[in-house]
mmCIF file of the C-alpha atoms, coordinates in Angstrom:
data_MODEL
# 
_entry.id   MODEL 
# 
loop_
_atom_site.group_PDB 
_atom_site.id 
_atom_site.type_symbol 
_atom_site.label_atom_id 
_atom_site.label_alt_id 
_atom_site.label_comp_id 
_atom_site.label_asym_id 
_atom_site.label_entity_id 
_atom_site.label_seq_id 
_atom_site.pdbx_PDB_ins_code 
_atom_site.Cartn_x 
_atom_site.Cartn_y 
_atom_site.Cartn_z 
_atom_site.occupancy 
_atom_site.B_iso_or_equiv 
_atom_site.pdbx_formal_charge 
_atom_site.auth_seq_id 
_atom_site.auth_comp_id 
_atom_site.auth_asym_id 
_atom_site.auth_atom_id 
_atom_site.pdbx_PDB_model_num 
ATOM 1   C CA . MET A 1 1   ? 0.000   0.000  0.000   1.00 0.00 ? 1   MET A CA 1 
ATOM 2   C CA . THR A 1 2   ? 1.134   3.538  -0.747  1.00 0.00 ? 2   THR A CA 1 
ATOM 3   C CA . LYS A 1 3   ? 2.576   5.399  2.237   1.00 0.00 ? 3   LYS A CA 1 
ATOM 4   C CA . VAL A 1 4   ? 1.497   8.942  2.989   1.00 0.00 ? 4   VAL A CA 1 
ATOM 5   C CA . ALA A 1 5   ? 3.694   11.522 4.714   1.00 0.00 ? 5   ALA A CA 1 
ATOM 6   C CA . ALA A 1 6   ? 2.084   14.643 6.184   1.00 0.00 ? 6   ALA A CA 1 
ATOM 7   C CA . SER A 1 7   ? 4.112   17.807 5.556   1.00 0.00 ? 7   SER A CA 1 
ATOM 8   C CA . ILE A 1 8   ? 4.133   19.763 8.812   1.00 0.00 ? 8   ILE A CA 1 
ATOM 9   C CA . LEU A 1 9   ? 4.737   22.966 6.849   1.00 0.00 ? 9   LEU A CA 1 
ATOM 10  C CA . SER A 1 10  ? 0.930   23.142 6.585   1.00 0.00 ? 10  SER A CA 1 
ATOM 11  C CA . ALA A 1 11  ? 0.302   22.636 10.312  1.00 0.00 ? 11  ALA A CA 1 
ATOM 12  C CA . ASP A 1 12  ? -0.724  25.292 12.822  1.00 0.00 ? 12  ASP A CA 1 
ATOM 13  C CA . PHE A 1 13  ? 2.568   25.729 14.676  1.00 0.00 ? 13  PHE A CA 1 
ATOM 14  C CA . ALA A 1 14  ? 0.790   27.011 17.756  1.00 0.00 ? 14  ALA A CA 1 
ATOM 15  C CA . HIS A 1 15  ? -0.742  23.524 17.941  1.00 0.00 ? 15  HIS A CA 1 
ATOM 16  C CA . LEU A 1 16  ? 1.860   21.410 16.127  1.00 0.00 ? 16  LEU A CA 1 
ATOM 17  C CA . HIS A 1 17  ? 1.613   18.372 18.404  1.00 0.00 ? 17  HIS A CA 1 
ATOM 18  C CA . ARG A 1 18  ? -2.196  18.406 18.256  1.00 0.00 ? 18  ARG A CA 1 
ATOM 19  C CA . ASP A 1 19  ? -2.304  18.718 14.465  1.00 0.00 ? 19  ASP A CA 1 
ATOM 20  C CA . CYS A 1 20  ? 0.264   15.966 13.874  1.00 0.00 ? 20  CYS A CA 1 
ATOM 21  C CA . ASP A 1 21  ? -1.304  13.620 16.415  1.00 0.00 ? 21  ASP A CA 1 
ATOM 22  C CA . ARG A 1 22  ? -4.689  14.096 14.723  1.00 0.00 ? 22  ARG A CA 1 
ATOM 23  C CA . LEU A 1 23  ? -3.279  13.007 11.374  1.00 0.00 ? 23  LEU A CA 1 
ATOM 24  C CA . LEU A 1 24  ? -1.349  10.079 12.812  1.00 0.00 ? 24  LEU A CA 1 
ATOM 25  C CA . ARG A 1 25  ? -4.566  8.858  14.411  1.00 0.00 ? 25  ARG A CA 1 
ATOM 26  C CA . ALA A 1 26  ? -6.327  9.278  11.064  1.00 0.00 ? 26  ALA A CA 1 
ATOM 27  C CA . GLY A 1 27  ? -3.790  6.965  9.407   1.00 0.00 ? 27  GLY A CA 1 
ATOM 28  C CA . VAL A 1 28  ? -0.816  9.031  8.230   1.00 0.00 ? 28  VAL A CA 1 
ATOM 29  C CA . ASP A 1 29  ? 2.297   6.849  7.928   1.00 0.00 ? 29  ASP A CA 1 
ATOM 30  C CA . LEU A 1 30  ? 5.033   9.460  8.372   1.00 0.00 ? 30  LEU A CA 1 
ATOM 31  C CA . LEU A 1 31  ? 5.648   13.093 9.242   1.00 0.00 ? 31  LEU A CA 1 
ATOM 32  C CA . HIS A 1 32  ? 7.480   15.065 6.554   1.00 0.00 ? 32  HIS A CA 1 
ATOM 33  C CA . ILE A 1 33  ? 9.814   17.796 7.794   1.00 0.00 ? 33  ILE A CA 1 
ATOM 34  C CA . ASP A 1 34  ? 10.566  20.494 5.191   1.00 0.00 ? 34  ASP A CA 1 
ATOM 35  C CA . VAL A 1 35  ? 13.761  22.358 6.094   1.00 0.00 ? 35  VAL A CA 1 
ATOM 36  C CA . MET A 1 36  ? 14.560  25.557 4.172   1.00 0.00 ? 36  MET A CA 1 
ATOM 37  C CA . ASP A 1 37  ? 17.533  27.857 4.608   1.00 0.00 ? 37  ASP A CA 1 
ATOM 38  C CA . GLY A 1 38  ? 16.599  30.993 2.651   1.00 0.00 ? 38  GLY A CA 1 
ATOM 39  C CA . HIS A 1 39  ? 19.555  30.305 0.364   1.00 0.00 ? 39  HIS A CA 1 
ATOM 40  C CA . PHE A 1 40  ? 18.944  27.161 -1.662  1.00 0.00 ? 40  PHE A CA 1 
ATOM 41  C CA . VAL A 1 41  ? 15.265  28.134 -1.698  1.00 0.00 ? 41  VAL A CA 1 
ATOM 42  C CA . PRO A 1 42  ? 13.821  31.625 -1.098  1.00 0.00 ? 42  PRO A CA 1 
ATOM 43  C CA . ASN A 1 43  ? 12.122  30.771 2.183   1.00 0.00 ? 43  ASN A CA 1 
ATOM 44  C CA . ILE A 1 44  ? 13.102  29.912 5.767   1.00 0.00 ? 44  ILE A CA 1 
ATOM 45  C CA . SER A 1 45  ? 11.228  27.278 7.761   1.00 0.00 ? 45  SER A CA 1 
ATOM 46  C CA . TYR A 1 46  ? 12.711  25.628 10.877  1.00 0.00 ? 46  TYR A CA 1 
ATOM 47  C CA . GLY A 1 47  ? 15.621  23.492 12.000  1.00 0.00 ? 47  GLY A CA 1 
ATOM 48  C CA . ALA A 1 48  ? 16.528  20.450 14.046  1.00 0.00 ? 48  ALA A CA 1 
ATOM 49  C CA . PRO A 1 49  ? 15.168  21.803 17.380  1.00 0.00 ? 49  PRO A CA 1 
ATOM 50  C CA . VAL A 1 50  ? 11.601  21.674 16.011  1.00 0.00 ? 50  VAL A CA 1 
ATOM 51  C CA . LEU A 1 51  ? 12.104  18.070 14.934  1.00 0.00 ? 51  LEU A CA 1 
ATOM 52  C CA . ARG A 1 52  ? 13.588  17.212 18.332  1.00 0.00 ? 52  ARG A CA 1 
ATOM 53  C CA . CYS A 1 53  ? 10.586  18.629 20.184  1.00 0.00 ? 53  CYS A CA 1 
ATOM 54  C CA . LEU A 1 54  ? 8.115   16.898 17.882  1.00 0.00 ? 54  LEU A CA 1 
ATOM 55  C CA . HIS A 1 55  ? 9.980   13.598 18.174  1.00 0.00 ? 55  HIS A CA 1 
ATOM 56  C CA . ASP A 1 56  ? 9.943   13.891 21.963  1.00 0.00 ? 56  ASP A CA 1 
ATOM 57  C CA . ALA A 1 57  ? 6.178   14.458 21.871  1.00 0.00 ? 57  ALA A CA 1 
ATOM 58  C CA . LEU A 1 58  ? 5.445   11.777 19.255  1.00 0.00 ? 58  LEU A CA 1 
ATOM 59  C CA . PRO A 1 59  ? 8.304   9.261  19.543  1.00 0.00 ? 59  PRO A CA 1 
ATOM 60  C CA . ASP A 1 60  ? 6.553   6.458  17.659  1.00 0.00 ? 60  ASP A CA 1 
ATOM 61  C CA . ALA A 1 61  ? 6.063   8.444  14.430  1.00 0.00 ? 61  ALA A CA 1 
ATOM 62  C CA . GLY A 1 62  ? 8.349   8.060  11.424  1.00 0.00 ? 62  GLY A CA 1 
ATOM 63  C CA . TYR A 1 63  ? 10.240  11.215 10.444  1.00 0.00 ? 63  TYR A CA 1 
ATOM 64  C CA . ASP A 1 64  ? 10.994  11.940 6.796   1.00 0.00 ? 64  ASP A CA 1 
ATOM 65  C CA . VAL A 1 65  ? 13.290  14.997 6.639   1.00 0.00 ? 65  VAL A CA 1 
ATOM 66  C CA . HIS A 1 66  ? 13.578  16.978 3.403   1.00 0.00 ? 66  HIS A CA 1 
ATOM 67  C CA . LEU A 1 67  ? 16.601  19.291 3.420   1.00 0.00 ? 67  LEU A CA 1 
ATOM 68  C CA . MET A 1 68  ? 16.139  22.170 0.962   1.00 0.00 ? 68  MET A CA 1 
ATOM 69  C CA . ILE A 1 69  ? 19.445  23.669 2.041   1.00 0.00 ? 69  ILE A CA 1 
ATOM 70  C CA . SER A 1 70  ? 22.825  24.458 0.527   1.00 0.00 ? 70  SER A CA 1 
ATOM 71  C CA . ASP A 1 71  ? 25.029  22.304 2.779   1.00 0.00 ? 71  ASP A CA 1 
ATOM 72  C CA . PRO A 1 72  ? 23.109  19.153 3.740   1.00 0.00 ? 72  PRO A CA 1 
ATOM 73  C CA . ALA A 1 73  ? 26.109  17.127 4.901   1.00 0.00 ? 73  ALA A CA 1 
ATOM 74  C CA . ARG A 1 74  ? 26.959  19.770 7.501   1.00 0.00 ? 74  ARG A CA 1 
ATOM 75  C CA . TYR A 1 75  ? 23.585  19.416 9.218   1.00 0.00 ? 75  TYR A CA 1 
ATOM 76  C CA . ALA A 1 76  ? 22.894  15.696 8.744   1.00 0.00 ? 76  ALA A CA 1 
ATOM 77  C CA . ALA A 1 77  ? 24.143  14.753 12.225  1.00 0.00 ? 77  ALA A CA 1 
ATOM 78  C CA . ASP A 1 78  ? 21.927  17.383 13.877  1.00 0.00 ? 78  ASP A CA 1 
ATOM 79  C CA . PHE A 1 79  ? 18.808  16.030 12.220  1.00 0.00 ? 79  PHE A CA 1 
ATOM 80  C CA . ALA A 1 80  ? 19.783  12.433 12.902  1.00 0.00 ? 80  ALA A CA 1 
ATOM 81  C CA . LYS A 1 81  ? 20.195  13.212 16.618  1.00 0.00 ? 81  LYS A CA 1 
ATOM 82  C CA . ALA A 1 82  ? 16.866  15.056 16.586  1.00 0.00 ? 82  ALA A CA 1 
ATOM 83  C CA . GLY A 1 83  ? 15.039  11.935 15.382  1.00 0.00 ? 83  GLY A CA 1 
ATOM 84  C CA . ALA A 1 84  ? 15.192  11.734 11.577  1.00 0.00 ? 84  ALA A CA 1 
ATOM 85  C CA . ASP A 1 85  ? 14.699  8.285  10.088  1.00 0.00 ? 85  ASP A CA 1 
ATOM 86  C CA . LEU A 1 86  ? 15.342  9.336  6.495   1.00 0.00 ? 86  LEU A CA 1 
ATOM 87  C CA . ILE A 1 87  ? 17.113  12.462 5.248   1.00 0.00 ? 87  ILE A CA 1 
ATOM 88  C CA . THR A 1 88  ? 16.585  13.683 1.693   1.00 0.00 ? 88  THR A CA 1 
ATOM 89  C CA . PHE A 1 89  ? 18.764  16.335 0.066   1.00 0.00 ? 89  PHE A CA 1 
ATOM 90  C CA . HIS A 1 90  ? 18.766  18.044 -3.330  1.00 0.00 ? 90  HIS A CA 1 
ATOM 91  C CA . LEU A 1 91  ? 20.987  17.051 -6.217  1.00 0.00 ? 91  LEU A CA 1 
ATOM 92  C CA . GLU A 1 92  ? 21.214  20.712 -7.252  1.00 0.00 ? 92  GLU A CA 1 
ATOM 93  C CA . ALA A 1 93  ? 22.512  21.793 -3.842  1.00 0.00 ? 93  ALA A CA 1 
ATOM 94  C CA . VAL A 1 94  ? 25.697  19.720 -4.088  1.00 0.00 ? 94  VAL A CA 1 
ATOM 95  C CA . PRO A 1 95  ? 26.122  18.744 -7.765  1.00 0.00 ? 95  PRO A CA 1 
ATOM 96  C CA . ASP A 1 96  ? 29.808  17.890 -7.348  1.00 0.00 ? 96  ASP A CA 1 
ATOM 97  C CA . SER A 1 97  ? 29.526  15.910 -4.108  1.00 0.00 ? 97  SER A CA 1 
ATOM 98  C CA . VAL A 1 98  ? 26.337  13.848 -4.308  1.00 0.00 ? 98  VAL A CA 1 
ATOM 99  C CA . SER A 1 99  ? 27.964  10.527 -3.428  1.00 0.00 ? 99  SER A CA 1 
ATOM 100 C CA . GLN A 1 100 ? 29.918  12.107 -0.572  1.00 0.00 ? 100 GLN A CA 1 
ATOM 101 C CA . THR A 1 101 ? 26.715  13.603 0.835   1.00 0.00 ? 101 THR A CA 1 
ATOM 102 C CA . ILE A 1 102 ? 24.964  10.238 0.598   1.00 0.00 ? 102 ILE A CA 1 
ATOM 103 C CA . ALA A 1 103 ? 27.848  8.694  2.551   1.00 0.00 ? 103 ALA A CA 1 
ATOM 104 C CA . ALA A 1 104 ? 27.722  11.453 5.181   1.00 0.00 ? 104 ALA A CA 1 
ATOM 105 C CA . ILE A 1 105 ? 24.030  10.842 5.817   1.00 0.00 ? 105 ILE A CA 1 
ATOM 106 C CA . ARG A 1 106 ? 24.510  7.078  6.028   1.00 0.00 ? 106 ARG A CA 1 
ATOM 107 C CA . ALA A 1 107 ? 27.357  7.651  8.481   1.00 0.00 ? 107 ALA A CA 1 
ATOM 108 C CA . VAL A 1 108 ? 24.950  9.258  10.969  1.00 0.00 ? 108 VAL A CA 1 
ATOM 109 C CA . GLY A 1 109 ? 22.597  6.275  10.807  1.00 0.00 ? 109 GLY A CA 1 
ATOM 110 C CA . CYS A 1 110 ? 19.816  7.530  8.534   1.00 0.00 ? 110 CYS A CA 1 
ATOM 111 C CA . GLN A 1 111 ? 18.370  6.268  5.296   1.00 0.00 ? 111 GLN A CA 1 
ATOM 112 C CA . VAL A 1 112 ? 19.061  8.544  2.324   1.00 0.00 ? 112 VAL A CA 1 
ATOM 113 C CA . GLY A 1 113 ? 16.808  10.245 -0.185  1.00 0.00 ? 113 GLY A CA 1 
ATOM 114 C CA . LEU A 1 114 ? 17.781  12.299 -3.229  1.00 0.00 ? 114 LEU A CA 1 
ATOM 115 C CA . SER A 1 115 ? 15.519  15.000 -4.670  1.00 0.00 ? 115 SER A CA 1 
ATOM 116 C CA . PHE A 1 116 ? 15.535  17.196 -7.758  1.00 0.00 ? 116 PHE A CA 1 
ATOM 117 C CA . ARG A 1 117 ? 13.701  20.291 -8.975  1.00 0.00 ? 117 ARG A CA 1 
ATOM 118 C CA . PRO A 1 118 ? 10.967  20.158 -11.639 1.00 0.00 ? 118 PRO A CA 1 
ATOM 119 C CA . GLY A 1 119 ? 13.319  21.810 -14.140 1.00 0.00 ? 119 GLY A CA 1 
ATOM 120 C CA . THR A 1 120 ? 16.064  19.217 -13.657 1.00 0.00 ? 120 THR A CA 1 
ATOM 121 C CA . PRO A 1 121 ? 15.981  16.274 -16.098 1.00 0.00 ? 121 PRO A CA 1 
ATOM 122 C CA . VAL A 1 122 ? 14.910  13.011 -14.458 1.00 0.00 ? 122 VAL A CA 1 
ATOM 123 C CA . GLU A 1 123 ? 18.002  11.371 -15.918 1.00 0.00 ? 123 GLU A CA 1 
ATOM 124 C CA . ALA A 1 124 ? 20.213  13.443 -13.608 1.00 0.00 ? 124 ALA A CA 1 
ATOM 125 C CA . VAL A 1 125 ? 19.394  11.119 -10.687 1.00 0.00 ? 125 VAL A CA 1 
ATOM 126 C CA . PHE A 1 126 ? 19.944  7.880  -12.614 1.00 0.00 ? 126 PHE A CA 1 
ATOM 127 C CA . PRO A 1 127 ? 23.647  7.511  -11.627 1.00 0.00 ? 127 PRO A CA 1 
ATOM 128 C CA . TYR A 1 128 ? 22.665  7.425  -7.931  1.00 0.00 ? 128 TYR A CA 1 
ATOM 129 C CA . LEU A 1 129 ? 19.733  5.002  -7.985  1.00 0.00 ? 129 LEU A CA 1 
ATOM 130 C CA . ASP A 1 130 ? 21.838  2.196  -6.539  1.00 0.00 ? 130 ASP A CA 1 
ATOM 131 C CA . GLU A 1 131 ? 23.158  4.432  -3.727  1.00 0.00 ? 131 GLU A CA 1 
ATOM 132 C CA . VAL A 1 132 ? 19.947  5.840  -2.249  1.00 0.00 ? 132 VAL A CA 1 
ATOM 133 C CA . ASP A 1 133 ? 16.882  4.442  -0.517  1.00 0.00 ? 133 ASP A CA 1 
ATOM 134 C CA . LEU A 1 134 ? 14.441  6.931  -2.024  1.00 0.00 ? 134 LEU A CA 1 
ATOM 135 C CA . VAL A 1 135 ? 14.110  9.485  -4.818  1.00 0.00 ? 135 VAL A CA 1 
ATOM 136 C CA . LEU A 1 136 ? 11.872  12.481 -4.134  1.00 0.00 ? 136 LEU A CA 1 
ATOM 137 C CA . VAL A 1 137 ? 10.200  13.873 -7.257  1.00 0.00 ? 137 VAL A CA 1 
ATOM 138 C CA . MET A 1 138 ? 9.192   17.498 -6.739  1.00 0.00 ? 138 MET A CA 1 
ATOM 139 C CA . SER A 1 139 ? 5.804   18.195 -8.329  1.00 0.00 ? 139 SER A CA 1 
ATOM 140 C CA . VAL A 1 140 ? 6.135   21.918 -7.516  1.00 0.00 ? 140 VAL A CA 1 
ATOM 141 C CA . GLU A 1 141 ? 9.110   24.254 -7.314  1.00 0.00 ? 141 GLU A CA 1 
ATOM 142 C CA . PRO A 1 142 ? 10.617  23.704 -3.837  1.00 0.00 ? 142 PRO A CA 1 
ATOM 143 C CA . GLY A 1 143 ? 10.316  26.440 -1.251  1.00 0.00 ? 143 GLY A CA 1 
ATOM 144 C CA . PHE A 1 144 ? 6.658   27.062 -0.484  1.00 0.00 ? 144 PHE A CA 1 
ATOM 145 C CA . GLY A 1 145 ? 3.642   24.970 0.459   1.00 0.00 ? 145 GLY A CA 1 
ATOM 146 C CA . GLY A 1 146 ? 0.235   25.219 -1.196  1.00 0.00 ? 146 GLY A CA 1 
ATOM 147 C CA . GLN A 1 147 ? 1.463   25.315 -4.815  1.00 0.00 ? 147 GLN A CA 1 
ATOM 148 C CA . LYS A 1 148 ? -0.386  23.775 -7.756  1.00 0.00 ? 148 LYS A CA 1 
ATOM 149 C CA . PHE A 1 149 ? 0.648   20.337 -8.970  1.00 0.00 ? 149 PHE A CA 1 
ATOM 150 C CA . LEU A 1 150 ? 2.718   20.402 -12.168 1.00 0.00 ? 150 LEU A CA 1 
ATOM 151 C CA . PRO A 1 151 ? 0.984   18.249 -14.829 1.00 0.00 ? 151 PRO A CA 1 
ATOM 152 C CA . ALA A 1 152 ? 4.235   16.808 -16.239 1.00 0.00 ? 152 ALA A CA 1 
ATOM 153 C CA . THR A 1 153 ? 4.924   15.040 -12.922 1.00 0.00 ? 153 THR A CA 1 
ATOM 154 C CA . PRO A 1 154 ? 3.301   11.632 -13.624 1.00 0.00 ? 154 PRO A CA 1 
ATOM 155 C CA . GLN A 1 155 ? 5.345   11.221 -16.792 1.00 0.00 ? 155 GLN A CA 1 
ATOM 156 C CA . ARG A 1 156 ? 8.527   12.040 -14.866 1.00 0.00 ? 156 ARG A CA 1 
ATOM 157 C CA . ILE A 1 157 ? 7.586   9.450  -12.257 1.00 0.00 ? 157 ILE A CA 1 
ATOM 158 C CA . ALA A 1 158 ? 6.948   6.854  -14.958 1.00 0.00 ? 158 ALA A CA 1 
ATOM 159 C CA . VAL A 1 159 ? 10.378  7.480  -16.527 1.00 0.00 ? 159 VAL A CA 1 
ATOM 160 C CA . LEU A 1 160 ? 12.031  7.096  -13.129 1.00 0.00 ? 160 LEU A CA 1 
ATOM 161 C CA . ARG A 1 161 ? 10.063  3.931  -12.330 1.00 0.00 ? 161 ARG A CA 1 
ATOM 162 C CA . ALA A 1 162 ? 11.058  2.385  -15.656 1.00 0.00 ? 162 ALA A CA 1 
ATOM 163 C CA . GLU A 1 163 ? 14.735  3.121  -15.009 1.00 0.00 ? 163 GLU A CA 1 
ATOM 164 C CA . CYS A 1 164 ? 14.542  1.638  -11.503 1.00 0.00 ? 164 CYS A CA 1 
ATOM 165 C CA . ALA A 1 165 ? 13.024  -1.512 -13.002 1.00 0.00 ? 165 ALA A CA 1 
ATOM 166 C CA . ARG A 1 166 ? 15.674  -1.657 -15.724 1.00 0.00 ? 166 ARG A CA 1 
ATOM 167 C CA . ARG A 1 167 ? 18.479  -1.416 -13.166 1.00 0.00 ? 167 ARG A CA 1 
ATOM 168 C CA . GLY A 1 168 ? 16.830  -3.636 -10.572 1.00 0.00 ? 168 GLY A CA 1 
ATOM 169 C CA . SER A 1 169 ? 16.951  -0.717 -8.129  1.00 0.00 ? 169 SER A CA 1 
ATOM 170 C CA . ASN A 1 170 ? 14.869  -0.940 -4.956  1.00 0.00 ? 170 ASN A CA 1 
ATOM 171 C CA . ALA A 1 171 ? 14.808  2.847  -4.481  1.00 0.00 ? 171 ALA A CA 1 
ATOM 172 C CA . LEU A 1 172 ? 11.390  4.109  -3.436  1.00 0.00 ? 172 LEU A CA 1 
ATOM 173 C CA . ILE A 1 173 ? 9.772   6.971  -5.331  1.00 0.00 ? 173 ILE A CA 1 
ATOM 174 C CA . GLU A 1 174 ? 8.246   9.788  -3.276  1.00 0.00 ? 174 GLU A CA 1 
ATOM 175 C CA . VAL A 1 175 ? 6.304   12.759 -4.679  1.00 0.00 ? 175 VAL A CA 1 
ATOM 176 C CA . ASP A 1 176 ? 5.896   16.148 -3.003  1.00 0.00 ? 176 ASP A CA 1 
ATOM 177 C CA . GLY A 1 177 ? 3.827   19.177 -3.998  1.00 0.00 ? 177 GLY A CA 1 
ATOM 178 C CA . GLY A 1 178 ? 0.142   19.767 -4.677  1.00 0.00 ? 178 GLY A CA 1 
ATOM 179 C CA . ILE A 1 179 ? -0.812  16.238 -3.629  1.00 0.00 ? 179 ILE A CA 1 
ATOM 180 C CA . ASN A 1 180 ? -4.502  15.679 -2.945  1.00 0.00 ? 180 ASN A CA 1 
ATOM 181 C CA . GLY A 1 181 ? -7.226  13.108 -3.587  1.00 0.00 ? 181 GLY A CA 1 
ATOM 182 C CA . GLU A 1 182 ? -7.060  13.795 -7.327  1.00 0.00 ? 182 GLU A CA 1 
ATOM 183 C CA . THR A 1 183 ? -3.332  14.175 -8.035  1.00 0.00 ? 183 THR A CA 1 
ATOM 184 C CA . GLY A 1 184 ? -2.121  11.540 -5.554  1.00 0.00 ? 184 GLY A CA 1 
ATOM 185 C CA . PRO A 1 185 ? -3.733  8.547  -7.315  1.00 0.00 ? 185 PRO A CA 1 
ATOM 186 C CA . ARG A 1 186 ? -2.307  9.757  -10.644 1.00 0.00 ? 186 ARG A CA 1 
ATOM 187 C CA . CYS A 1 187 ? 1.177   9.679  -9.132  1.00 0.00 ? 187 CYS A CA 1 
ATOM 188 C CA . VAL A 1 188 ? 0.648   6.206  -7.686  1.00 0.00 ? 188 VAL A CA 1 
ATOM 189 C CA . GLN A 1 189 ? -0.579  4.946  -11.041 1.00 0.00 ? 189 GLN A CA 1 
ATOM 190 C CA . ALA A 1 190 ? 2.620   6.307  -12.607 1.00 0.00 ? 190 ALA A CA 1 
ATOM 191 C CA . GLY A 1 191 ? 4.755   4.426  -10.078 1.00 0.00 ? 191 GLY A CA 1 
ATOM 192 C CA . ALA A 1 192 ? 5.034   6.449  -6.839  1.00 0.00 ? 192 ALA A CA 1 
ATOM 193 C CA . ASP A 1 193 ? 5.444   4.582  -3.534  1.00 0.00 ? 193 ASP A CA 1 
ATOM 194 C CA . TRP A 1 194 ? 5.135   7.505  -1.088  1.00 0.00 ? 194 TRP A CA 1 
ATOM 195 C CA . LEU A 1 195 ? 3.059   10.673 -1.287  1.00 0.00 ? 195 LEU A CA 1 
ATOM 196 C CA . VAL A 1 196 ? 3.710   13.876 0.650   1.00 0.00 ? 196 VAL A CA 1 
ATOM 197 C CA . ALA A 1 197 ? 0.589   15.915 1.388   1.00 0.00 ? 197 ALA A CA 1 
ATOM 198 C CA . GLY A 1 198 ? 0.255   19.138 3.335   1.00 0.00 ? 198 GLY A CA 1 
ATOM 199 C CA . ASN A 1 199 ? -2.763  21.385 2.886   1.00 0.00 ? 199 ASN A CA 1 
ATOM 200 C CA . SER A 1 200 ? -5.015  18.573 1.690   1.00 0.00 ? 200 SER A CA 1 
ATOM 201 C CA . LEU A 1 201 ? -4.507  16.781 5.021   1.00 0.00 ? 201 LEU A CA 1 
ATOM 202 C CA . PHE A 1 202 ? -3.958  19.460 7.655   1.00 0.00 ? 202 PHE A CA 1 
ATOM 203 C CA . HIS A 1 203 ? -6.831  21.593 6.365   1.00 0.00 ? 203 HIS A CA 1 
ATOM 204 C CA . ALA A 1 204 ? -9.247  18.704 5.753   1.00 0.00 ? 204 ALA A CA 1 
ATOM 205 C CA . GLU A 1 205 ? -12.400 18.358 7.836   1.00 0.00 ? 205 GLU A CA 1 
ATOM 206 C CA . ASP A 1 206 ? -12.091 14.583 7.421   1.00 0.00 ? 206 ASP A CA 1 
ATOM 207 C CA . PRO A 1 207 ? -8.422  13.698 6.883   1.00 0.00 ? 207 PRO A CA 1 
ATOM 208 C CA . ALA A 1 208 ? -9.219  9.977  7.120   1.00 0.00 ? 208 ALA A CA 1 
ATOM 209 C CA . ALA A 1 209 ? -11.325 10.284 3.962   1.00 0.00 ? 209 ALA A CA 1 
ATOM 210 C CA . VAL A 1 210 ? -8.442  11.988 2.124   1.00 0.00 ? 210 VAL A CA 1 
ATOM 211 C CA . LEU A 1 211 ? -6.076  9.297  3.354   1.00 0.00 ? 211 LEU A CA 1 
ATOM 212 C CA . ARG A 1 212 ? -8.328  6.549  2.012   1.00 0.00 ? 212 ARG A CA 1 
ATOM 213 C CA . LEU A 1 213 ? -7.979  8.115  -1.444  1.00 0.00 ? 213 LEU A CA 1 
ATOM 214 C CA . LEU A 1 214 ? -4.221  8.522  -1.121  1.00 0.00 ? 214 LEU A CA 1 
ATOM 215 C CA . HIS A 1 215 ? -3.803  4.987  0.230   1.00 0.00 ? 215 HIS A CA 1 
ATOM 216 C CA . GLY A 1 216 ? -5.866  3.641  -2.656  1.00 0.00 ? 216 GLY A CA 1 
ATOM 217 C CA . GLN A 1 217 ? -8.634  2.380  -0.405  1.00 0.00 ? 217 GLN A CA 1 
ATOM 218 C CA . ALA A 1 218 ? -11.499 4.459  -1.816  1.00 0.00 ? 218 ALA A CA 1 
# 
C-alpha cells in the first residue's frame, strides 16, 4: 500500500503536536519535515530543534526529513540526533559531491533520499539510484507549500520507475507538492510509492477520507 507523509509545513505551529497527532490517528504513515535555509530556496522554515521537540512528543512516528538547504552534509548529524529516520537532500545543492553527501548521511545512521527540482531532467538522478533508498520527485518548485501540482509530474515518475526496473533498483519513489485526492492517485498509477501531502490533510475536515484516497482504499 502507498505510504502517505504529512508535511508539517501546513500545520498550525501554535498547535503542532495536536495537528500531527490528529493526522497520525487518522492513518498518516510518516511526518514530513521540510527544512529551508533561505539560500537554496527563497524561504526559511525551521531546524533540528523543532524536529527534536516533535519527536519527543510523538516518539513512535516516522520522520521523513527533506533538506532544501545548501550544505546538507553539515547538518545531517543534527537532524539524525533530533530523530530523523530518512534524510533527503537536493541534487542541485551539491552537484559535485552527491555521493559524498549520501555517505555522510549514512554515516549518521539515517536512510538517504535524493531529490531534484521540476526543471532538472529526471536522468540526472539515474547515476545514484543504486546508492539511495528513495528518490523524491518534486511536483512543484521547492520552497513554499500550497502550490499547484505540475501536470508533467506523472510522466517524470513513470520514466524514473522504468529506469529503476531496468536497473533492478529498490529505491522508493516519493512525490511532493500539490498532492490531494485527485493528483495523488495519478502519481501512484505512474509508479510512486510515497506521497507527501500538506494542505489537503492538515486543512481537511475529514483527513481519514483523504487518506483513504491517497492509500488507494477508496
